CSV table of C-alpha atoms in Angstrom, one decimal:
chain,number,residue,atom,x,y,z
A,1,GLY,CA,144.0,43.1,113.2
A,2,ASN,CA,141.9,44.7,116.0
A,3,ALA,CA,141.8,48.5,116.2
A,4,PHE,CA,143.3,50.0,119.3
A,5,GLU,CA,143.8,53.5,120.8
A,6,VAL,CA,147.3,55.0,120.6
A,7,VAL,CA,148.2,56.7,123.9
A,8,ASP,CA,150.0,60.0,123.7
A,9,GLU,CA,152.6,59.7,126.5
A,10,GLY,CA,153.6,63.3,126.2
A,11,GLY,CA,150.0,64.4,126.5
A,12,GLU,CA,149.4,62.3,129.5
A,13,LEU,CA,152.5,63.8,131.2
A,14,VAL,CA,151.2,67.3,130.4
A,15,ARG,CA,147.8,66.3,131.9
A,16,VAL,CA,149.4,65.1,135.2
A,17,ARG,CA,151.8,68.1,135.6
A,18,PHE,CA,149.1,70.7,134.7
A,19,GLN,CA,146.8,69.2,137.3
A,20,GLU,CA,149.6,69.4,139.9
A,21,PHE,CA,150.0,73.0,138.9
A,22,LEU,CA,146.4,73.8,139.4
A,23,GLN,CA,146.4,72.0,142.8
A,24,ASN,CA,149.6,73.3,144.2
A,25,PHE,CA,150.3,76.8,142.8
A,26,SER,CA,150.2,79.5,145.4
A,27,GLU,CA,151.2,83.1,145.7
A,28,THR,CA,152.0,85.3,148.7
A,29,VAL,CA,150.0,88.5,149.0
A,30,THR,CA,151.2,91.2,151.3
A,31,THR,CA,148.6,93.7,152.7
A,32,TYR,CA,149.2,96.8,154.8
A,33,VAL,CA,146.9,97.4,157.8
A,34,THR,CA,146.5,100.8,159.4
A,35,GLN,CA,148.0,100.8,162.9
A,36,THR,CA,146.0,101.8,166.0
A,37,ALA,CA,147.5,104.0,168.6
A,38,GLU,CA,148.4,101.0,170.8
A,39,ASP,CA,150.3,99.4,167.9
A,40,ASP,CA,152.4,102.5,167.0
A,41,ALA,CA,155.3,101.3,169.1
A,42,GLN,CA,155.4,97.8,167.5
A,43,ASP,CA,157.2,97.7,164.2
A,44,GLY,CA,155.9,95.5,161.5
A,45,ASN,CA,152.4,95.1,162.9
A,46,ASN,CA,150.9,96.8,159.9
A,47,ILE,CA,152.2,94.2,157.4
A,48,GLN,CA,150.2,91.0,156.9
A,49,GLN,CA,151.0,88.1,154.5
A,50,GLN,CA,148.6,85.6,153.2
A,51,GLN,CA,149.1,82.5,151.1
A,52,LEU,CA,146.6,82.2,148.3
A,53,TYR,CA,145.7,79.3,146.0
A,54,PRO,CA,144.0,81.1,143.1
A,55,TYR,CA,143.0,78.0,141.2
A,56,ILE,CA,141.6,76.2,144.2
A,57,ASP,CA,139.6,79.3,144.8
A,58,GLN,CA,138.4,79.4,141.2
A,59,ALA,CA,137.3,75.7,141.5
A,60,ALA,CA,135.2,76.7,144.6
A,61,GLU,CA,133.6,79.6,142.6
A,62,ILE,CA,132.8,77.2,139.8
A,63,SER,CA,131.1,74.9,142.3
A,64,GLN,CA,129.1,77.7,143.7
A,65,ARG,CA,127.9,78.8,140.2
A,66,GLN,CA,126.9,75.3,139.2
A,67,THR,CA,125.1,75.0,142.5
A,68,ARG,CA,123.1,78.2,141.8
A,69,ALA,CA,122.4,77.0,138.3
A,70,GLN,CA,121.2,73.6,139.4
A,71,SER,CA,119.0,75.2,142.1
A,72,HIS,CA,117.6,77.6,139.5
A,73,ARG,CA,116.8,74.7,137.1
A,74,THR,CA,115.0,72.6,139.7
A,75,GLY,CA,113.2,75.5,141.4
A,76,PHE,CA,112.1,77.6,138.5
A,77,GLU,CA,111.7,75.3,135.5
A,78,SER,CA,109.0,77.5,134.0
A,79,SER,CA,111.3,80.4,133.5
A,80,HIS,CA,113.1,79.3,130.3
A,81,ALA,CA,114.8,82.6,129.7
A,82,ASP,CA,116.5,82.7,133.1
A,83,MET,CA,117.5,79.0,132.8
A,84,ASP,CA,119.3,79.8,129.5
A,85,ASP,CA,121.2,82.6,131.2
A,86,PHE,CA,122.5,80.2,133.9
A,87,ASP,CA,123.2,77.4,131.5
A,88,LEU,CA,125.1,79.5,129.0
A,89,PHE,CA,127.2,81.4,131.6
A,90,PRO,CA,130.7,80.5,130.3
A,91,PHE,CA,132.5,80.5,133.7
A,92,ASN,CA,130.4,77.7,135.0
A,93,SER,CA,133.0,75.4,133.4
A,94,THR,CA,136.1,77.5,132.7
A,95,ILE,CA,139.2,78.1,134.7
A,96,CYS,CA,141.2,81.2,133.8
A,97,VAL,CA,145.0,80.5,134.1
A,98,ASN,CA,147.6,83.2,134.2
A,99,PHE,CA,150.3,81.9,131.8
A,100,ARG,CA,153.0,83.8,133.9
A,101,HIS,CA,152.0,81.6,136.9
A,102,LEU,CA,152.7,78.6,134.7
A,103,LEU,CA,156.0,79.9,133.6
A,104,SER,CA,157.2,80.5,137.2
A,105,TYR,CA,155.9,77.2,138.5
A,106,ASP,CA,156.9,74.8,135.7
A,107,PRO,CA,158.8,76.4,132.8
A,108,ASP,CA,159.1,73.1,130.9
A,109,LEU,CA,155.4,72.6,131.0
A,110,ALA,CA,154.8,76.2,129.9
A,111,ASP,CA,157.1,75.7,127.0
A,112,ALA,CA,155.4,72.5,125.9
A,113,ILE,CA,152.0,74.1,126.0
A,114,GLU,CA,153.1,77.2,124.2
A,115,SER,CA,154.9,75.2,121.4
A,116,GLU,CA,152.2,72.5,120.9
A,117,TYR,CA,149.0,73.9,122.2
A,118,VAL,CA,146.7,72.2,119.8
A,119,ARG,CA,148.2,68.8,120.6
A,120,PHE,CA,147.9,69.3,124.4
A,121,GLU,CA,144.7,71.3,124.7
A,122,PRO,CA,142.5,68.2,125.2
A,123,TYR,CA,144.8,67.0,128.0
A,124,LEU,CA,144.5,70.5,129.6
A,125,ARG,CA,140.7,70.1,129.6
A,126,ARG,CA,141.0,66.6,131.1
A,127,ALA,CA,143.3,67.9,133.8
A,128,THR,CA,141.0,70.7,134.6
A,129,LYS,CA,138.0,68.4,134.9
A,130,GLU,CA,139.9,66.0,137.1
A,131,PHE,CA,141.1,68.9,139.3
A,132,ILE,CA,137.7,70.4,139.8
A,133,LEU,CA,135.9,67.1,140.4
A,134,SER,CA,138.7,65.9,142.9
A,135,ASN,CA,138.2,69.1,144.9
A,136,HIS,CA,134.4,69.1,144.5
A,137,PRO,CA,133.2,65.5,143.9
A,138,GLU,CA,129.6,66.6,144.4
A,139,LEU,CA,129.8,68.1,140.8
A,140,ASP,CA,130.6,64.7,139.3
A,141,PRO,CA,127.5,63.5,137.4
A,142,SER,CA,128.5,59.9,138.0
A,143,ASN,CA,128.1,60.4,141.8
A,144,ASP,CA,124.3,60.2,141.7
A,145,GLY,CA,124.3,57.2,144.1
A,146,GLY,CA,120.6,56.8,143.3
A,147,GLY,CA,119.6,59.2,146.0
A,148,GLY,CA,118.7,62.1,143.8
A,149,GLY,CA,120.5,64.6,146.0
A,150,GLY,CA,123.3,67.0,145.6
A,151,HIS,CA,124.3,67.7,142.0
A,152,SER,CA,123.2,64.3,140.6
A,153,ARG,CA,121.5,66.1,137.7
A,154,ASN,CA,124.5,68.4,137.0
A,155,GLN,CA,124.7,69.2,133.2
A,156,VAL,CA,128.4,70.1,132.9
A,157,ARG,CA,130.4,67.4,131.2
A,158,THR,CA,133.3,69.3,129.8
A,159,TYR,CA,135.6,71.9,131.4
A,160,PHE,CA,137.8,74.4,129.7
A,161,VAL,CA,141.0,76.4,130.2
A,162,ALA,CA,141.3,80.1,129.3
A,163,LEU,CA,145.0,81.1,129.2
A,164,TYR,CA,145.9,84.8,129.4
A,165,ASN,CA,148.8,87.1,130.0
A,166,ALA,CA,151.0,85.5,127.3
A,167,PRO,CA,154.7,86.5,127.4
A,168,THR,CA,154.6,87.8,123.8
A,169,VAL,CA,151.9,89.6,121.8
A,170,LEU,CA,152.0,89.6,118.0
A,171,PRO,CA,150.3,92.0,115.6
A,172,VAL,CA,147.9,90.3,113.2
A,173,ARG,CA,150.2,91.0,110.3
A,174,ALA,CA,153.1,89.1,112.0
A,175,LEU,CA,151.2,85.8,112.0
A,176,ARG,CA,152.9,83.2,109.9
A,177,THR,CA,152.5,79.5,109.3
A,178,GLY,CA,155.0,78.8,112.1
A,179,THR,CA,152.4,80.0,114.6
A,180,ILE,CA,149.9,77.3,113.6
A,181,GLY,CA,149.2,75.0,116.5
A,182,ARG,CA,151.1,77.2,119.0
A,183,PHE,CA,149.7,79.2,121.9
A,184,THR,CA,149.8,82.8,120.5
A,185,SER,CA,148.4,86.1,121.6
A,186,VAL,CA,147.6,88.7,119.0
A,187,SER,CA,146.6,92.3,119.0
A,188,GLY,CA,144.5,94.1,116.4
A,189,THR,CA,141.3,96.1,115.8
A,190,VAL,CA,138.0,94.3,115.5
A,191,THR,CA,136.2,95.6,112.4
A,192,ARG,CA,133.5,93.0,112.0
A,193,THR,CA,131.8,90.3,114.2
A,194,SER,CA,129.5,87.4,113.6
A,195,ASP,CA,127.1,85.4,115.6
A,196,VAL,CA,128.6,82.9,118.0
A,197,ARG,CA,128.1,79.4,116.7
A,198,PRO,CA,128.6,76.1,118.7
A,199,GLU,CA,131.7,74.0,118.0
A,200,LEU,CA,131.7,70.2,118.0
A,201,LEU,CA,134.7,69.2,120.1
A,202,VAL,CA,134.0,65.5,120.6
A,203,GLY,CA,131.5,63.3,118.8
A,204,SER,CA,130.2,59.8,119.0
A,205,PHE,CA,129.6,57.9,115.7
A,206,ARG,CA,127.6,54.8,115.0
A,207,CYS,CA,128.7,52.4,112.2
A,208,ARG,CA,125.9,51.9,109.7
A,209,LYS,CA,127.1,48.4,108.8
A,210,CYS,CA,127.3,46.7,112.3
A,211,GLY,CA,125.7,49.3,114.6
A,212,LEU,CA,128.8,49.6,116.9
A,213,LEU,CA,129.1,53.0,118.6
A,214,ALA,CA,132.5,54.7,118.5
A,215,PRO,CA,132.4,57.2,121.4
A,216,ASP,CA,134.5,60.4,122.1
A,217,ILE,CA,136.0,61.0,118.7
A,218,LEU,CA,138.2,64.1,118.9
A,219,GLN,CA,137.3,66.6,116.2
A,220,GLN,CA,140.0,68.2,114.1
A,221,TYR,CA,138.3,71.5,113.3
A,222,HIS,CA,135.9,69.7,110.9
A,223,LEU,CA,133.5,66.8,111.1
A,224,THR,CA,136.0,64.0,111.9
A,225,ARG,CA,134.6,60.5,111.5
A,226,PRO,CA,136.3,57.3,112.7
A,227,ALA,CA,138.9,56.0,110.2
A,228,LEU,CA,138.0,52.3,111.1
A,229,CYS,CA,135.2,50.5,112.8
A,230,ARG,CA,136.3,49.0,116.1
A,231,ASN,CA,134.4,45.8,115.5
A,232,PRO,CA,137.0,43.3,114.2
A,233,ARG,CA,134.3,41.5,112.2
A,234,CYS,CA,133.2,44.7,110.5
A,235,GLN,CA,136.3,46.6,109.6
A,236,ASN,CA,134.3,49.3,108.0
A,237,ARG,CA,136.8,51.9,106.5
A,238,ASN,CA,134.3,54.1,104.7
A,239,PRO,CA,133.9,57.4,106.6
A,240,SER,CA,130.5,58.1,105.1
A,241,GLU,CA,129.2,54.9,106.7
A,242,PHE,CA,129.5,56.4,110.2
A,243,HIS,CA,126.5,58.4,111.5
A,244,LEU,CA,126.9,61.1,114.1
A,245,GLU,CA,124.9,60.3,117.3
A,246,ILE,CA,122.9,63.3,118.6
A,247,ARG,CA,122.2,63.0,122.3
A,248,ALA,CA,120.0,65.3,124.4
A,249,GLY,CA,121.8,67.7,126.6
A,250,GLY,CA,125.0,67.6,124.6
A,251,GLY,CA,126.8,65.5,127.1
A,252,GLY,CA,129.8,64.6,125.0
A,253,GLY,CA,133.0,63.4,126.6
A,254,ASP,CA,136.3,65.2,126.6
A,255,SER,CA,138.7,62.4,126.0
A,256,GLY,CA,142.2,63.3,124.8
């Protein structure tokens, strides 16, 4: 029979609810303002409350960073060292999420992410990308429109989520097999470091028998090739017969 993609309904629900959280979460900040002599007789004038949307603000900051990076690439193409500094700046594509915000806004969603983080992490990335592009469509590489303006040459294809402020912190010695796949925060002493190496998250593979491309294959912490060619006339089941496609710019997708 024909190959088809299995949809993870739980993952899709997590994607929708996490995007709603990013869009709607707010917190009230109270500030105290020093009173003037004229205000001394008016009680309460020194208290001001402001409703903040921290993740909408982060999306705006990401847009500004990508704008500066794009301007730097187009205006100073001869300065390769400076271009690398802008391109590799991690927060050009990362939203930092306070896990306690998630717990207070949607406890069920927080519990699902904590218990099955590896399963749902690709959907969190998709939700983050959709959230940022919905608030800043000028960052969408597909919005070129042929005019060559704006951010039509934007290089960011994948967005990430950095969770912090976990409710529990485990010492390294307390890690057990039960924590595999879960969202876990650990504490310990760093005794040795190594160079940072790139990680392949999503890859596209071409069948050596029929030439059909299988795009956006999610990697499982090792080189994960397709199990079956999507061409019904080919039906290639040999993983070694799929060749990893290398594309300039590393513009892989982030399908969940």
